[in-house]
Amino acid sequence: MAQFRTCPDTGLYFHKSAESLIKANAVVGAVFLLVAGILALLVTLTRWQAIHLLPADQFYMALTAHGIDALIFWIIFFEMAVLYVASSVLLRCRLATPYWGWVQFALMMVGSVMTNVAIFQGGSSVMMTSYVPMQAAPHFYLGLILFAVGALIGCFVFFGTLVVAKDEKTYEGSVPLVTFGAITAAIIAVFTIASGAIILVPTFLWSIGYISHIDAEMYRIIWWGLGHSSQQINVAAHVSIWYLIAGLVFGARPMSEKVSRAAFLLYIFFLQLASAHHILVDPGVSSEWKVFNTSYAMYLAVLASMIHGLTVPGSIEVAQRAKGLTNGMFEWLRKAPWDNPVFSGMFISLITFGFIGGITGVVMGTEQINLIIHNTIYVPAHFHATVVTGTTLAFMAITYFLIPVLFRRQMILPGLAKIQPYLFGGGMSILILFMLGAGTMGVSRRHWDMDFTGAALGFDYPGIAYTMMGIGAFGGVIGVLGGAAFLLVTVGSLLFGKKLEPSAGLLQSFGVPLAASCYSSTKPEILPMAPPLEHHDTTSFEAPGTFVLALLLLVSFVVYYFINWKYLASVWPLS
Amino acid sequence: MTSFMPPADRIWWKVPVGRQEIIWIAIALVWCLILFFMMPYWHIYGKQNLSNEAYQTTPAKFGAKVQAMIDQYKVGEEAGIPIVKPPAGSDVYLLGRLWQWYPILDLEKDKTYRLHLSSMDWQHGFSLQPININIQVVPGYEMVITVTPDQAGEYGIVCNEYCGIGHHTMVGKLYVKE
């Protein structure tokens, strides 16, 4: 009989096996965040030319490990936890086949450790993309493959749990919006991992000598079906978390279930075309293919993100106005709980993802504009705005909620927790904005030395490019401090926080269940539908402040987009 | 408490959508279509477009073409690398290899050339600075770009695709003269 625990503070139900898996995945994710953060510091201090910390070989090793540990291992371990929360916890349902959940965890552990061993042995400094024909050690690829198989199993445990919930009627009506978003993430994950398997399995066989040749261009196109689409898993996951936090903190309901769900559906249909973003200046691929794919078929996935950009803050505004915060355009926002890291983290994530990550992504994903951006440091600047201040900060924000609820520990250092999202989001935004600037000046990504020491022929970047890299790196250091503050608060809480439940010890933080008396085998009450709206006026502007913010986003977008066309028009004619 | 609860209406897809959202979706959709049509527009009216011309090749074949051009049009040498001044309008060849762009091209301003790019070994990134034109160079593929340098000067070609420990020393040169 399935064992459940009710959280006395929130009323959420935790299935015993699901709870352990959520904890284990989240904690291991945080360990990889720690490793990735240390590596981030080394990388950023090396690219700060005045410091230039690491020698070339160690820099490329650290950069390879940083990319893989942060972008793959931290985020996907945490996403496994998110999937189990969105299915088992939100639907009050037992987790399907917990045994397979542990297989997921074990495979991902073995794979992530194996790939890290390969990298730190030194023979696999091939960057996260591992472009052929540069070759890594076989266990570099094998680790990634095992990790991906684990993640795939996790997705199917999630799907299985949805089936169980439906079958056992644990909820009324349709699944909640947050779960719908998680389903989107999991569906995208499945075809992403399929792309990964199609290219990484042959590459592994090539590394052990069973296949003689992998076409370099074919590798790029298929690998990016993994590499970029996997970022769309993150988008779907962190947008779901935005909605979740809006509900948790404000009691917000979606402005329109239909609109928000349709936007998620657009992600499923179109996001996987983004492989093209990396192929725009490649040989042998036609302009028609590039234009169609890079635009996600006429930017329909961008449309989806623009919709969420309105409906997430809009739902908060509606909830705040219902509480009487109706003065002017922005009282609802001014009087939001800015000292609650769950909210501030989420809102900074929303703003930086939209204004910086989203706009720069569309600009550099424009077929011709990519000519002036491809492989410059503009590219990592863009994706730090999406996956660091976007995804990672959203995951940090929800972690603050989970510490007392899931781990049953009171948070320590609340003062530090209050400023942490600002420290992390602010530092990373400095890094991002100045890296965007340096990229516009042509500074290369994945490059150890912008002085080109030892080169037969030289080239001098303008002095301003050095200044920008320096200021950016300074912001990076602040960002790392913000990341350290997060780990200090969260890990410190697990170790030293007041126990909200006497049996919540150290081992419990890693997935051992709480005392048996916490659980009961009574089936949770059926999850009811949301209470009906008293009135729904479709003609009025329910969230005017949000509409102004959305128009501000649009204007920034339009101006910045055409500035880049203007810049492109100044370079040599090419055809 | 409703974003994580089942929708209030069982038939949620029949609940009418608010005017505010409809207006925003309409604005966003129009903007998305503009974003899309800018690309074909630039193919017709813009001057910076990559050609679709590319051929499969091998390092040996491409290397031979580069050498033939050098033999015919070499005008000097810098840091041990030949400087080549091919006639305006001709096919010019540039190869990337660990860790060198080869040879140095000497081009005339406002003349059009067919620039062939390929790699002898790993992937490289052709990053022409400070003008900032960036093109992926992939082994096994010969990409042909018709280029018209319209500003005279001395340009650096930085490699911006990571290619191993000597990546930062891979810098080439290109001259454009009046």
CSV table of C-alpha atoms in Angstrom, one decimal, chain A residues 60 134 454-457, chain B residues 81 95-102 121-124 157 159 161-172:
chain,number,residue,atom,x,y,z
A,60,TYR,CA,39.9,24.1,-21.8
A,134,MET,CA,38.2,16.0,-32.4
A,454,GLY,CA,52.7,32.9,-29.5
A,455,ALA,CA,50.8,33.4,-32.7
A,456,ALA,CA,53.0,33.9,-35.8
A,457,LEU,CA,50.6,36.6,-37.1
B,81,ILE,CA,53.4,32.2,-44.8
B,95,LEU,CA,42.5,26.6,-45.6
B,96,GLY,CA,42.4,26.2,-41.9
B,97,ARG,CA,44.6,23.7,-40.1
B,98,LEU,CA,46.2,23.2,-36.7
B,99,TRP,CA,47.0,26.1,-36.0
B,100,GLN,CA,47.2,28.3,-39.1
B,101,TRP,CA,45.1,30.1,-41.7
B,102,TYR,CA,46.9,29.5,-45.0
B,121,ASP,CA,41.8,18.5,-40.0
B,122,TRP,CA,39.4,19.6,-37.2
B,123,GLN,CA,36.6,22.2,-37.3
B,124,HIS,CA,37.7,25.8,-37.3
B,157,ILE,CA,41.5,36.0,-39.2
B,159,CYS,CA,39.9,31.0,-35.2
B,161,GLU,CA,36.0,27.3,-33.2
B,162,TYR,CA,37.9,25.6,-30.4
B,163,CYS,CA,40.6,23.4,-32.0
B,164,GLY,CA,42.8,22.2,-29.3
B,165,ILE,CA,45.6,23.5,-27.2
B,166,GLY,CA,47.1,25.9,-29.8
B,167,HIS,CA,43.7,27.3,-30.7
B,168,HIS,CA,44.7,30.8,-29.5
B,169,THR,CA,47.7,30.9,-31.8
B,170,MET,CA,45.6,30.3,-34.9
B,171,VAL,CA,45.5,33.8,-36.4
B,172,GLY,CA,45.7,34.6,-40.1
